[in-house]
mmCIF file of C-alpha atoms and ligand atoms in Angstrom:
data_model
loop_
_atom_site.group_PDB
_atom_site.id
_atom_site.type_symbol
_atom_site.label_atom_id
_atom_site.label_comp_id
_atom_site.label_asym_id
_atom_site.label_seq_id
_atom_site.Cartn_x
_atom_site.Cartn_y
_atom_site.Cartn_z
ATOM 1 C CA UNK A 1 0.000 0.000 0.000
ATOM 2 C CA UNK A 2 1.370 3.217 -0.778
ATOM 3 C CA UNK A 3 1.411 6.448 1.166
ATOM 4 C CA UNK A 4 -1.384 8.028 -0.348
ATOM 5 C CA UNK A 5 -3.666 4.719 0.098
ATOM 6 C CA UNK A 6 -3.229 4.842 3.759
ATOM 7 C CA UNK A 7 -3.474 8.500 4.456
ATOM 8 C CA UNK A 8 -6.285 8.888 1.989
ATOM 9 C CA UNK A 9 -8.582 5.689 3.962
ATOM 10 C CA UNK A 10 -7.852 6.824 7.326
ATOM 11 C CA UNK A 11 -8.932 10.632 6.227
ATOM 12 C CA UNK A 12 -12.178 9.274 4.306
ATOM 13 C CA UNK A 13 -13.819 7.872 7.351
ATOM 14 C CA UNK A 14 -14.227 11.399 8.724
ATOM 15 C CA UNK A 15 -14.397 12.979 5.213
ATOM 16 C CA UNK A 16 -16.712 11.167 4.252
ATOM 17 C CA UNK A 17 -18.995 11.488 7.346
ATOM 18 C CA UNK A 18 -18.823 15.532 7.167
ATOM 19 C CA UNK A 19 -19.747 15.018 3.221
ATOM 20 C CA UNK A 20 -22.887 13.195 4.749
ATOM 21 C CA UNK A 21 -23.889 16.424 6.350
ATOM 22 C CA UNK A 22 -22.742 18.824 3.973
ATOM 23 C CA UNK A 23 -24.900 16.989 1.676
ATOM 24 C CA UNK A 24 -27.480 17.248 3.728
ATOM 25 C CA UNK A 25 -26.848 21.284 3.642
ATOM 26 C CA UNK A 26 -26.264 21.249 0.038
ATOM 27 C CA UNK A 27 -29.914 19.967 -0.249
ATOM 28 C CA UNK A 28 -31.671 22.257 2.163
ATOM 29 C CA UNK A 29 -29.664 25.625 0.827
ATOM 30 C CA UNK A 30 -27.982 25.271 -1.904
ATOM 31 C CA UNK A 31 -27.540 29.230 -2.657
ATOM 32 C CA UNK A 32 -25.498 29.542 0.237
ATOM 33 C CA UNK A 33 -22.778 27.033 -1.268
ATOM 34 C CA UNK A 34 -20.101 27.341 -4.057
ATOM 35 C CA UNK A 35 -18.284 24.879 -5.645
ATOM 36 C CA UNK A 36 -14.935 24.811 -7.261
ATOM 37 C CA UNK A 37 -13.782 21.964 -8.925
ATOM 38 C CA UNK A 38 -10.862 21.350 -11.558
ATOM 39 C CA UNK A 39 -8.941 18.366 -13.471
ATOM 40 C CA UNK A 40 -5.754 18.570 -15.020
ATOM 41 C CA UNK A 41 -5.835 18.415 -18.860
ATOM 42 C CA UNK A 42 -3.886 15.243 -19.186
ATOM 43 C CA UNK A 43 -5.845 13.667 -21.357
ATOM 44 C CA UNK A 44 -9.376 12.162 -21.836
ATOM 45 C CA UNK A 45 -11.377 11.929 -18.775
ATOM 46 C CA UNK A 46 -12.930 8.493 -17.758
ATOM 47 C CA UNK A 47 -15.038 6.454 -15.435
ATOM 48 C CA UNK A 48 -13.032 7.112 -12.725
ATOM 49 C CA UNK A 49 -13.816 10.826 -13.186
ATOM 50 C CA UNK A 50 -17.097 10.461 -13.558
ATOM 51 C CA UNK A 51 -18.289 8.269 -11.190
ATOM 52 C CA UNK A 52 -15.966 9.570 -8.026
ATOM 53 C CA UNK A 53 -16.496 13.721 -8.999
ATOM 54 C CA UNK A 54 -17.899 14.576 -12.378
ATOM 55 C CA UNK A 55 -21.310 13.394 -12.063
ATOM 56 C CA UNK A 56 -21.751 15.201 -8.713
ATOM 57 C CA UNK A 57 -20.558 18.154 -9.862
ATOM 58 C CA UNK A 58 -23.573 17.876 -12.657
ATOM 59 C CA UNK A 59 -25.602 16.915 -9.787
ATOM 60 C CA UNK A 60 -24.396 20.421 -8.199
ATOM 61 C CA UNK A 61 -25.176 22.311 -10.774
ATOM 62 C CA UNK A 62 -28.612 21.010 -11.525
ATOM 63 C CA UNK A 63 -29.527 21.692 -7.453
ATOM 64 C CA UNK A 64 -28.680 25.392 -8.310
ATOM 65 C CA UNK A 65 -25.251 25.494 -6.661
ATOM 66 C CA UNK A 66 -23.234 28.106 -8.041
ATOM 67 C CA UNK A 67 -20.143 25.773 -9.719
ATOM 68 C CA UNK A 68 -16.514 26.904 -11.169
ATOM 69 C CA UNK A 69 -15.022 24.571 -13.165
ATOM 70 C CA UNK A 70 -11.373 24.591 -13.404
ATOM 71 C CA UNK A 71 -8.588 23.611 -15.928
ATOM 72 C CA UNK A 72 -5.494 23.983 -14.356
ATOM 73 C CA UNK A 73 -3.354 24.012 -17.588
ATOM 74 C CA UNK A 74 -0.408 25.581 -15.104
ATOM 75 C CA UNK A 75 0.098 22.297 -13.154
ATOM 76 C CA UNK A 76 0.735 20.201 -16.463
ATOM 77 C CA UNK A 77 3.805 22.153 -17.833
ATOM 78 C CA UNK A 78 6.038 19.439 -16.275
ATOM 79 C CA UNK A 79 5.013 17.149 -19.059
ATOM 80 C CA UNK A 80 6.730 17.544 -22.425
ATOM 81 C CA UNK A 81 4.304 16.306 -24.424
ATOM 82 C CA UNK A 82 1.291 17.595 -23.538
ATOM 83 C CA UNK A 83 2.796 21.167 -22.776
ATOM 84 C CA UNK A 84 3.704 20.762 -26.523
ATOM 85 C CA UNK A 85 -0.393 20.777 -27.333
ATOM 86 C CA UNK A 86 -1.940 22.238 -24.891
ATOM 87 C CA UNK A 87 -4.402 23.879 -26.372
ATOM 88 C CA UNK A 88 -5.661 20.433 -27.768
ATOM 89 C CA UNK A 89 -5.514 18.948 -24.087
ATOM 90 C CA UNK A 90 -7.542 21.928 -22.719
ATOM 91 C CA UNK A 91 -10.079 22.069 -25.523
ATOM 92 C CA UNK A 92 -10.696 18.384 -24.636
ATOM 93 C CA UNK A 93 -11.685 18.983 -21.464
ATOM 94 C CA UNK A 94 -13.997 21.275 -21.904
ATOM 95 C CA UNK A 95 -15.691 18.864 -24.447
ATOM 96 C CA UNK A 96 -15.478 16.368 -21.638
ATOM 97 C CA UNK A 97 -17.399 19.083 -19.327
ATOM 98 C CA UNK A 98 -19.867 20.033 -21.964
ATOM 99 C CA UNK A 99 -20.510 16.242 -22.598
ATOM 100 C CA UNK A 100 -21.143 15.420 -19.208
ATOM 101 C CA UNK A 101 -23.501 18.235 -18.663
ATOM 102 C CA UNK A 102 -21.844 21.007 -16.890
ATOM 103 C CA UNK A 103 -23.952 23.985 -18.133
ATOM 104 C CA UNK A 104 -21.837 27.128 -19.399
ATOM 105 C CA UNK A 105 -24.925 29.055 -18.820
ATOM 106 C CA UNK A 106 -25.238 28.304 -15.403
ATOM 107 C CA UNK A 107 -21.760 27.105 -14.724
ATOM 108 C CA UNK A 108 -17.987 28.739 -15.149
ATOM 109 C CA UNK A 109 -15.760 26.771 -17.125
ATOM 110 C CA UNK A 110 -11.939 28.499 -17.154
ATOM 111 C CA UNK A 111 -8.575 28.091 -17.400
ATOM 112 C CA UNK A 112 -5.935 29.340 -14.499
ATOM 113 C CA UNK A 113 -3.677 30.584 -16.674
ATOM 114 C CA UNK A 114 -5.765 32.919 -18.385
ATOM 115 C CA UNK A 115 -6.810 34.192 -14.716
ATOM 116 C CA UNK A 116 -3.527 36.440 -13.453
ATOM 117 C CA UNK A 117 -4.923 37.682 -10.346
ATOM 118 C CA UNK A 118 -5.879 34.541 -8.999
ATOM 119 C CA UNK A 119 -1.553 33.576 -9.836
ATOM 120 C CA UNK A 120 -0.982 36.325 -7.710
ATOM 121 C CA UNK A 121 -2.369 34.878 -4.710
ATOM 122 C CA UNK A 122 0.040 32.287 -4.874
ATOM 123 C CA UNK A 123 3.035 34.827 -3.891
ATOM 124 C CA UNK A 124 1.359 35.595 -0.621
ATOM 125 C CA UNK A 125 0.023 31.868 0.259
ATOM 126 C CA UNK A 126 3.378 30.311 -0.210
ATOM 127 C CA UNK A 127 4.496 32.467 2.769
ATOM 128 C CA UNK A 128 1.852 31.035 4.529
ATOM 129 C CA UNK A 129 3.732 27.237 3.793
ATOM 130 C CA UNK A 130 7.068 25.679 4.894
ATOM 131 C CA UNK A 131 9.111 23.922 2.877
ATOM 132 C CA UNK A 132 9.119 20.958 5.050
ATOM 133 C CA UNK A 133 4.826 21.242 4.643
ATOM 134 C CA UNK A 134 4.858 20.838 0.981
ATOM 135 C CA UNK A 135 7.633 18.190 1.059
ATOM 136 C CA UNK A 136 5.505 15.858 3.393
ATOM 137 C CA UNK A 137 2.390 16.012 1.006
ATOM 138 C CA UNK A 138 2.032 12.389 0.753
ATOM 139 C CA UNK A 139 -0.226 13.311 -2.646
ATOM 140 C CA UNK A 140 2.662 15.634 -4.386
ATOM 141 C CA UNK A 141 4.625 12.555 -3.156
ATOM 142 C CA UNK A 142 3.030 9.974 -5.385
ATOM 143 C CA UNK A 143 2.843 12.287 -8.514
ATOM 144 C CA UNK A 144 6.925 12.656 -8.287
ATOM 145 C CA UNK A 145 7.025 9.120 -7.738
ATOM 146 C CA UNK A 146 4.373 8.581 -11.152
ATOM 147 C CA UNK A 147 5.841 11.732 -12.928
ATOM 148 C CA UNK A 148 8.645 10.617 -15.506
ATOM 149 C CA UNK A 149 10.906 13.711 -14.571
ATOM 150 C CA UNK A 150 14.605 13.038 -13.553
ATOM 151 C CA UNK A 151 14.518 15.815 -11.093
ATOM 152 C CA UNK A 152 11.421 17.534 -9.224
ATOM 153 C CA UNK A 153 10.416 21.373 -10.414
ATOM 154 C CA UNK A 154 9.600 24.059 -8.140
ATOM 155 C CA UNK A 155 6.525 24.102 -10.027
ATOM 156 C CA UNK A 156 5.375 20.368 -9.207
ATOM 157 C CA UNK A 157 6.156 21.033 -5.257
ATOM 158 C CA UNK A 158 4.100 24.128 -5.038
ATOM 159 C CA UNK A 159 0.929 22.774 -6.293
ATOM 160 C CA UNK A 160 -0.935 22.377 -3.191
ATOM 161 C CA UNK A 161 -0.214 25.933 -2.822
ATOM 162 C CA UNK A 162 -1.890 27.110 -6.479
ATOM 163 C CA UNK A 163 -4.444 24.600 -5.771
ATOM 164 C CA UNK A 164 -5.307 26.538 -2.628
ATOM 165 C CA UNK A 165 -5.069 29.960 -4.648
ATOM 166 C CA UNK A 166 -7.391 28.062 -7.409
ATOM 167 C CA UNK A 167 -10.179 27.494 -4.870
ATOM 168 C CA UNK A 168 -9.576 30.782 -2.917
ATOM 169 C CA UNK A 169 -9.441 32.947 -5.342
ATOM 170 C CA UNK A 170 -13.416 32.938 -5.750
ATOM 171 C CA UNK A 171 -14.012 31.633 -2.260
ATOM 172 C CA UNK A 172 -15.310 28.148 -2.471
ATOM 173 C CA UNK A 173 -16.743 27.024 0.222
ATOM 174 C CA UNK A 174 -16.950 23.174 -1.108
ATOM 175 C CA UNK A 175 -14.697 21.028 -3.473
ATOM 176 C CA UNK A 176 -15.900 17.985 -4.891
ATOM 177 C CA UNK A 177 -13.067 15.954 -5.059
ATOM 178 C CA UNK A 178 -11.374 12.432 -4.995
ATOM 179 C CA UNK A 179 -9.646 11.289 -1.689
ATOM 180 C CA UNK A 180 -5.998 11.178 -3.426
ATOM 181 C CA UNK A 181 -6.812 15.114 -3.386
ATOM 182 C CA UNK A 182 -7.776 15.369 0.322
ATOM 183 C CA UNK A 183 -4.081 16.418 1.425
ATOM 184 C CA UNK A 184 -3.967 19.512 -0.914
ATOM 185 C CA UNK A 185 -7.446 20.358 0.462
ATOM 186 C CA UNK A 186 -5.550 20.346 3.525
ATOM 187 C CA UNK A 187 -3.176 22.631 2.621
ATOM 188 C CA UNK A 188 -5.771 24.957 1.457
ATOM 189 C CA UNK A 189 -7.878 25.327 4.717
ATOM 190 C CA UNK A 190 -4.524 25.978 6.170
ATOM 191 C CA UNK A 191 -3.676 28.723 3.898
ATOM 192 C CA UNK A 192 -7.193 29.902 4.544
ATOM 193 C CA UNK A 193 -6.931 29.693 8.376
ATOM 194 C CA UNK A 194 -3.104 30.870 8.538
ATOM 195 C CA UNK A 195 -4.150 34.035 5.748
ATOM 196 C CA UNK A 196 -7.453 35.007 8.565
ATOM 197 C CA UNK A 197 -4.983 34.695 11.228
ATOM 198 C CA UNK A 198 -2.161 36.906 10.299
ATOM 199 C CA UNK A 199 -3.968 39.468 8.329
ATOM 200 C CA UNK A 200 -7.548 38.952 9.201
ATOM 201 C CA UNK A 201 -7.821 41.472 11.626
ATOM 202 C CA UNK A 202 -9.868 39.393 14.068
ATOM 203 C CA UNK A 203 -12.333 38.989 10.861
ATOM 204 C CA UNK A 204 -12.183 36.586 8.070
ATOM 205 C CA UNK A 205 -10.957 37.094 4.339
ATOM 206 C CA UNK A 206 -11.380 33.413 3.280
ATOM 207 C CA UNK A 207 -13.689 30.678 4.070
ATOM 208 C CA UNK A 208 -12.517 27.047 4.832
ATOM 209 C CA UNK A 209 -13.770 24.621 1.901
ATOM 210 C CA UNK A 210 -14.240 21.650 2.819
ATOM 211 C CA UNK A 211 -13.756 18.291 0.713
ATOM 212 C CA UNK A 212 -17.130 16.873 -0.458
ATOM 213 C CA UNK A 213 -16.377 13.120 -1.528
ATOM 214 C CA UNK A 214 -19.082 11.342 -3.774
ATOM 215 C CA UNK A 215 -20.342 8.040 -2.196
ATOM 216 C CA UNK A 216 -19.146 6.196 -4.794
ATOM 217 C CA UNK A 217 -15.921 3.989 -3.788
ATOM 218 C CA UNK A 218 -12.863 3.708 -5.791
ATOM 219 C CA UNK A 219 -12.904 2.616 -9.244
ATOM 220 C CA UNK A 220 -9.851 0.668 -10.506
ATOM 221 C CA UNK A 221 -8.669 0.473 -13.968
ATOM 222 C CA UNK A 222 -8.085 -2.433 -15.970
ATOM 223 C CA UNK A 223 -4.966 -3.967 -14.651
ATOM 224 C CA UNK A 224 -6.756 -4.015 -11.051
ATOM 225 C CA UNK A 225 -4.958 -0.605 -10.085
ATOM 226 C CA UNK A 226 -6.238 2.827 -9.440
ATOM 227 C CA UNK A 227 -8.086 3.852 -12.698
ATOM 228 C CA UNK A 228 -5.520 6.714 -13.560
ATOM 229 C CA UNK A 229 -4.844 8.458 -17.361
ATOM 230 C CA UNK A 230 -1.515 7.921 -16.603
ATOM 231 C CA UNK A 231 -1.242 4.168 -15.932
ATOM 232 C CA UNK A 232 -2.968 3.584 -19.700
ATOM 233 C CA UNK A 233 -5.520 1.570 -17.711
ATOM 234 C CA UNK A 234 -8.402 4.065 -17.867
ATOM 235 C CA UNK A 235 -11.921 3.621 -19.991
ATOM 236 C CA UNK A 236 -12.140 7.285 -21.489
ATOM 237 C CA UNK A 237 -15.331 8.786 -21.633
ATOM 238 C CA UNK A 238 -15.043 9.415 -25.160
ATOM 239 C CA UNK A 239 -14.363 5.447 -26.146
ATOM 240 C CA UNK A 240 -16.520 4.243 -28.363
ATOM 241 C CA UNK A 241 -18.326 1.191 -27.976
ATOM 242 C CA UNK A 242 -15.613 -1.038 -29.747
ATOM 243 C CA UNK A 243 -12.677 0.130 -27.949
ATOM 244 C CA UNK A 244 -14.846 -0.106 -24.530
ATOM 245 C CA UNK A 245 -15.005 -3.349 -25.182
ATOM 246 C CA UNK A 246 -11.432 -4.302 -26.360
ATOM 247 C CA UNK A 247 -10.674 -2.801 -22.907
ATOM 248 C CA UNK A 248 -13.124 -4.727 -20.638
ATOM 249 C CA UNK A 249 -11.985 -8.049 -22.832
ATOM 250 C CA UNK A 250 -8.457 -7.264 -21.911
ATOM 251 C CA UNK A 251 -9.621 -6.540 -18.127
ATOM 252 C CA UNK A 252 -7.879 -8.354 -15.301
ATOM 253 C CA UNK A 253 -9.962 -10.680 -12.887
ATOM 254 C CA UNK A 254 -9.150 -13.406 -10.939
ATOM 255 C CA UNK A 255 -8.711 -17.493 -11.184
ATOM 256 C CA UNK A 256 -11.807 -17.960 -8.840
ATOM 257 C CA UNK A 257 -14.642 -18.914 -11.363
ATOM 258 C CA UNK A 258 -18.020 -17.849 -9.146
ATOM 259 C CA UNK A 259 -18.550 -14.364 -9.436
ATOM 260 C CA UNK A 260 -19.050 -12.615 -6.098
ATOM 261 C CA UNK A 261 -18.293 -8.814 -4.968
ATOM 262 C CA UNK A 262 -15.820 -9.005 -2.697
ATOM 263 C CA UNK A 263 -13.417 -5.362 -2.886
ATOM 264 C CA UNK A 264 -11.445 -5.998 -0.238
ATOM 265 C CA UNK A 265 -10.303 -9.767 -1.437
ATOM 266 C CA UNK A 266 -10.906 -9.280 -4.764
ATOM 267 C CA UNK A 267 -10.066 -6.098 -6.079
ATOM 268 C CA UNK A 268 -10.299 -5.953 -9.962
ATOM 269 C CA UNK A 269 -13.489 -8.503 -10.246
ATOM 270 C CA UNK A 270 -15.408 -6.796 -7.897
ATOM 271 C CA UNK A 271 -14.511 -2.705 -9.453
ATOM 272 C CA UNK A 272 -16.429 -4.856 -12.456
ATOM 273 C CA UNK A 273 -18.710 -5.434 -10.804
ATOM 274 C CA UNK A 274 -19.178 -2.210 -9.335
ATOM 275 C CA UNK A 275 -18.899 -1.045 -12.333
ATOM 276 C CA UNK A 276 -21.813 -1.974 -13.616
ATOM 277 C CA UNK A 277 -23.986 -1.535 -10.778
ATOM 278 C CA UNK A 278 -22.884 2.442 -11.243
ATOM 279 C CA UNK A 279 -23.720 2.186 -15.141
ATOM 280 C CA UNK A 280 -27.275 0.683 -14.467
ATOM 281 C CA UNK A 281 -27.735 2.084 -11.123
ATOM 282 C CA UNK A 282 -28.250 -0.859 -9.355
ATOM 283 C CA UNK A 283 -26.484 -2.862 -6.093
ATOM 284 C CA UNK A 284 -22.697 -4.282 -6.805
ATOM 285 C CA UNK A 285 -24.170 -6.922 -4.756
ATOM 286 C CA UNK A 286 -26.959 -7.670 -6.389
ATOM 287 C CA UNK A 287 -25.107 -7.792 -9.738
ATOM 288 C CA UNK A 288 -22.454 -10.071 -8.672
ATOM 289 C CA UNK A 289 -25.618 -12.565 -7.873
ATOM 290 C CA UNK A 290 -27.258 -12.734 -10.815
ATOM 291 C CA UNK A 291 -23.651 -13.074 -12.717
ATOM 292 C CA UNK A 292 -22.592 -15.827 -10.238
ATOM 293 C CA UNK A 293 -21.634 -19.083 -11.971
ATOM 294 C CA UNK A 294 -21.362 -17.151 -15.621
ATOM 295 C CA UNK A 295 -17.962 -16.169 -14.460
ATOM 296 C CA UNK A 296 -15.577 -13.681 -15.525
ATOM 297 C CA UNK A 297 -17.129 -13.929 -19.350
ATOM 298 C CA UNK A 298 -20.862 -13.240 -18.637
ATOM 299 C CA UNK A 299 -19.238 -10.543 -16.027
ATOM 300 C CA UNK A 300 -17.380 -8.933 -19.080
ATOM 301 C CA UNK A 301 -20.491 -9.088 -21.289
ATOM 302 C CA UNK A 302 -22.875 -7.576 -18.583
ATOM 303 C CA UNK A 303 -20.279 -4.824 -17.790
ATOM 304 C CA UNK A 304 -19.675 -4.024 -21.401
ATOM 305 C CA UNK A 305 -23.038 -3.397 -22.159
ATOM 306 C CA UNK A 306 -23.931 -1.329 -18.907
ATOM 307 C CA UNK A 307 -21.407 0.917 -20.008
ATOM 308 C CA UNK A 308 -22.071 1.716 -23.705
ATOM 309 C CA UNK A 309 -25.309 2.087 -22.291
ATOM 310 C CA UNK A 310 -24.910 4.310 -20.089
ATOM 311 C CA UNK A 311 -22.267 6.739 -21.592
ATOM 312 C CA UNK A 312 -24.484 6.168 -25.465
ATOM 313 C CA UNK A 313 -25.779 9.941 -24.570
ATOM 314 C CA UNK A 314 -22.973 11.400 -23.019
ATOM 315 C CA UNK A 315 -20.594 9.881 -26.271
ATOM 316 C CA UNK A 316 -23.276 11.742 -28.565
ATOM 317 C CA UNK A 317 -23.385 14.782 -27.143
ATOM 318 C CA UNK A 318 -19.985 14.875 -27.000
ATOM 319 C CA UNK A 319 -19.398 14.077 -30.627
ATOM 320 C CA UNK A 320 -21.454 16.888 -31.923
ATOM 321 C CA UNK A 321 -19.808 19.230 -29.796
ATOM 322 C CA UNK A 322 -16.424 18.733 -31.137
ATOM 323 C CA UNK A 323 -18.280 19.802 -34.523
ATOM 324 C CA UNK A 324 -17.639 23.369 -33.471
ATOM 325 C CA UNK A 325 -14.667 24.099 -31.919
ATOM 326 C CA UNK A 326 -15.698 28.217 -31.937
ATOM 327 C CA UNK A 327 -18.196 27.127 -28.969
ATOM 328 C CA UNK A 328 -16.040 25.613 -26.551
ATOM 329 C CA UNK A 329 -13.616 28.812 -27.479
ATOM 330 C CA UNK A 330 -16.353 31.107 -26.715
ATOM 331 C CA UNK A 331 -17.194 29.206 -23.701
ATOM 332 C CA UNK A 332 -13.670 28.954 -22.174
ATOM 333 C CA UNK A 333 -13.010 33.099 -23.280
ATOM 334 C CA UNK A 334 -16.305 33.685 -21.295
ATOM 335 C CA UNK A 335 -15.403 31.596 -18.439
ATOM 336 C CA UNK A 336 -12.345 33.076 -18.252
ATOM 337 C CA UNK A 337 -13.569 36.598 -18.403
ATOM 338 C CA UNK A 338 -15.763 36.022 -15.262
ATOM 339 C CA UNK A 339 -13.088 34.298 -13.096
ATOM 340 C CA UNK A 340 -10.814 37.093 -13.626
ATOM 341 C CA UNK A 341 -13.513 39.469 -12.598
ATOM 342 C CA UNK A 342 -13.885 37.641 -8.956
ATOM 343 C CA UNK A 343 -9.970 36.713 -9.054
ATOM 344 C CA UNK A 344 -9.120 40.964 -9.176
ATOM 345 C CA UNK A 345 -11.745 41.681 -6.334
ATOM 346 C CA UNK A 346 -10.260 39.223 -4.262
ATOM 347 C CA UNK A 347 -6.604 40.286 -4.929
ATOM 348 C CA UNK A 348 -7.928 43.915 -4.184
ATOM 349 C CA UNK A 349 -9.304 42.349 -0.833
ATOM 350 C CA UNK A 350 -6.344 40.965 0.079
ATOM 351 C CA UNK A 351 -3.418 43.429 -0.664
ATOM 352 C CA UNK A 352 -5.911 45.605 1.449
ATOM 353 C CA UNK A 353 -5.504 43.040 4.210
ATOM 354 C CA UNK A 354 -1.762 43.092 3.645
ATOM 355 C CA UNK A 355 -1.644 46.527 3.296
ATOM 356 C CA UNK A 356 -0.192 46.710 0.227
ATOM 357 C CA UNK A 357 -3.122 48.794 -1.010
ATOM 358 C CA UNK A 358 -0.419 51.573 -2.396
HETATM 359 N N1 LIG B 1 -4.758 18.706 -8.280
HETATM 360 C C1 LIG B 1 -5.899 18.380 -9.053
HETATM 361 C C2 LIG B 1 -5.630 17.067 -9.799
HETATM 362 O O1 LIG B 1 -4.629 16.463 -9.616
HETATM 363 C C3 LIG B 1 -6.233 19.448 -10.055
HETATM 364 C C4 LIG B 1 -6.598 20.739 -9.424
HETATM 365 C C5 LIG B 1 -5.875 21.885 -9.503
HETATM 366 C C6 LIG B 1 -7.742 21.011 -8.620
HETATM 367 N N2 LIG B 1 -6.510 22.872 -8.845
HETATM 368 C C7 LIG B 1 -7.638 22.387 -8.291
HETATM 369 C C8 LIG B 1 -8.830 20.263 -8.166
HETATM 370 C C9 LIG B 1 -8.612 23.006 -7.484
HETATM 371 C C10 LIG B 1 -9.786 20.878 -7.360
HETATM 372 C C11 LIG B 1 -9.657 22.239 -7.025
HETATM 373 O O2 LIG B 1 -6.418 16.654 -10.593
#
């Protein structure tokens, strides 16, 4: 087990018990909530995405929650080759986001980059951090140790710090993330707290957001480990229903033949089978039942099917989106304009609190 796995369990029991309540909250008042949420553009998004954040943040949305959807297209400079087309990788996304439903009506889609003010912030936070703080990160950890870089930037170890200038910048009060990002949400309520405290003047500049984890449990990608773009284990959102099911076919399982769900001794047959109890909304148990003596085949087949049934929609709508690549321009240059509205009040805000207001 690596660092992250432990530290990211033990902090889910209690995460996930406050996301109980702030659901709860959510429900009753949603107008008193906002919602940042971001993913790198690294590539297609998948069913990890969308069953442990992306569907909740459509689920968000559609309660009336005002969301911010971010594309952090800072944090993926490390990487040669998609720094090379970024544009592609960030255009992408957005199709993702459009596909799934996120709204750019209702909904801010933008990238940091084009944002300066909310960069800014970063100067100030990261006085707000030690060294020996951002070193310890067990999640920056296990991206150096899955990055393919001979030698660590300054860049990759300050992330949790943009990340908390990303959320703060329009003060968020809730981010729906995965657990592997619960120790940069961390850092980010201490920024808050530390920023309140030193310059606050007994009042309070920034909120605390606090993690909101989806009930859904971890999905693992085809080789049995965590369902990741980078592992080339991931189904994309965007497959098709051929390729979806070259990947299943090619899935890992296991040499027991009865089919039972089981994620704690059997890791890769039972995120199949959870798998399709997600796609056809339905109990992993349940499934795993009715597959039973069929085995790992009729398992493949169901699971197969459960997905290109359930993403059919999302696929379409995503297709005739990237018809017009002018929309999802004019939706990231609107996007943009309105973060960098709230990004320079904030900044204003807070060079007051400094007082640096010269
Ligand atoms: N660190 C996140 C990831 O690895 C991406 C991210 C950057 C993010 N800034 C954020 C997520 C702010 C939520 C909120 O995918």
């Amino acid at each position: 087990m690596s660092t992250t796995d432990t530290l990211g369990t033990l902090g889910t029991t209690t995460a996930q018990a406050r996301s109980a309540e702030l659901e709860k909250l959510i429900q009753k008042e949603p107008g008193r909530f906002r919602v940042l949420t971001g993913d790198r553009p690294t590539g297609r998004l998948h069913l990890g995405h969308y069953f442990g954040t992306l569907h909740n943040r459509v689920r968000l949305q559609d309660l009336g929650v005002e969301t911010l959807v971010l594309v952090p297209d800072y944090q993926v400079l490390t990487d040669r080759d998609i720094a090379e087309n970024l544009k592609e990788y960030v255009e992408e996304l957005v199709l993702d986001y459009l596909a799934i439903g996120i709204d750019p009506e209702r909904s801010t889609i933008f990238a940091h980059s084009a944002v300066p003010a909310l960069n800014q912030l970063l100067l100030p936070f990261l006085s707000l951090v030690s060294v020996a703080e951002l070193n310890r990160n067990p999640t920056v950890k296990d991206e150096i140790a899955h990055s393919r870089q001979a030698a660590v930037s300054g860049l990759m170890l300050t992330y949790p710090v943009h990340q908390a200038a990303d959320i703060l910048f329009c003060k968020a009060n809730v981010v729906p993330v995965g657990q592997d990002q619960l120790p940069h949400l961390e850092i980010t309520r201490t920024v808050a707290r530390r920023f309140n405290d030193r310059y606050g003047n007994g009042g309070s500049v920034f909120p605390q957001p606090e993690a909101l984890l989806s009930a859904a449990p971890l999905l693992l990608g085809t080789d049995g480990t965590k369902m990741s773009k980078s592992r080339g284990n991931a189904i994309s959102l965007s497959a098709d229903a051929d390729e979806t099911a070259r990947l299943i076919r090619g899935a890992k399982t296991d040499a027991e033949r009865h089919i039972t769900y089981d994620p704690a001794n059997r890791p890769e047959v039972s995120s199949l089978v959870l798998l399709t109890a997600l796609c056809e909304d339905g109990d992993p148990r349940q499934v795993a039942e009715e597959i039973g003596a069929g085995g790992a085949a009729a398992l493949k087949r169901r699971v197969t099917e459960a997905v290109n049934g359930h993403f059919a929609p999302i696929r379409a709508r995503r297709a005739a989106y990237a018809q017009d690549r002018r929309l999802v321009r004019d939706v990231l240059r609107t996007g943009n304009e309105r973060a960098g509205a709230l990004a320079d009040a904030t900044l204003k805000e807070v060079r007051a609190a400094m007082h640096c207001d010269y």
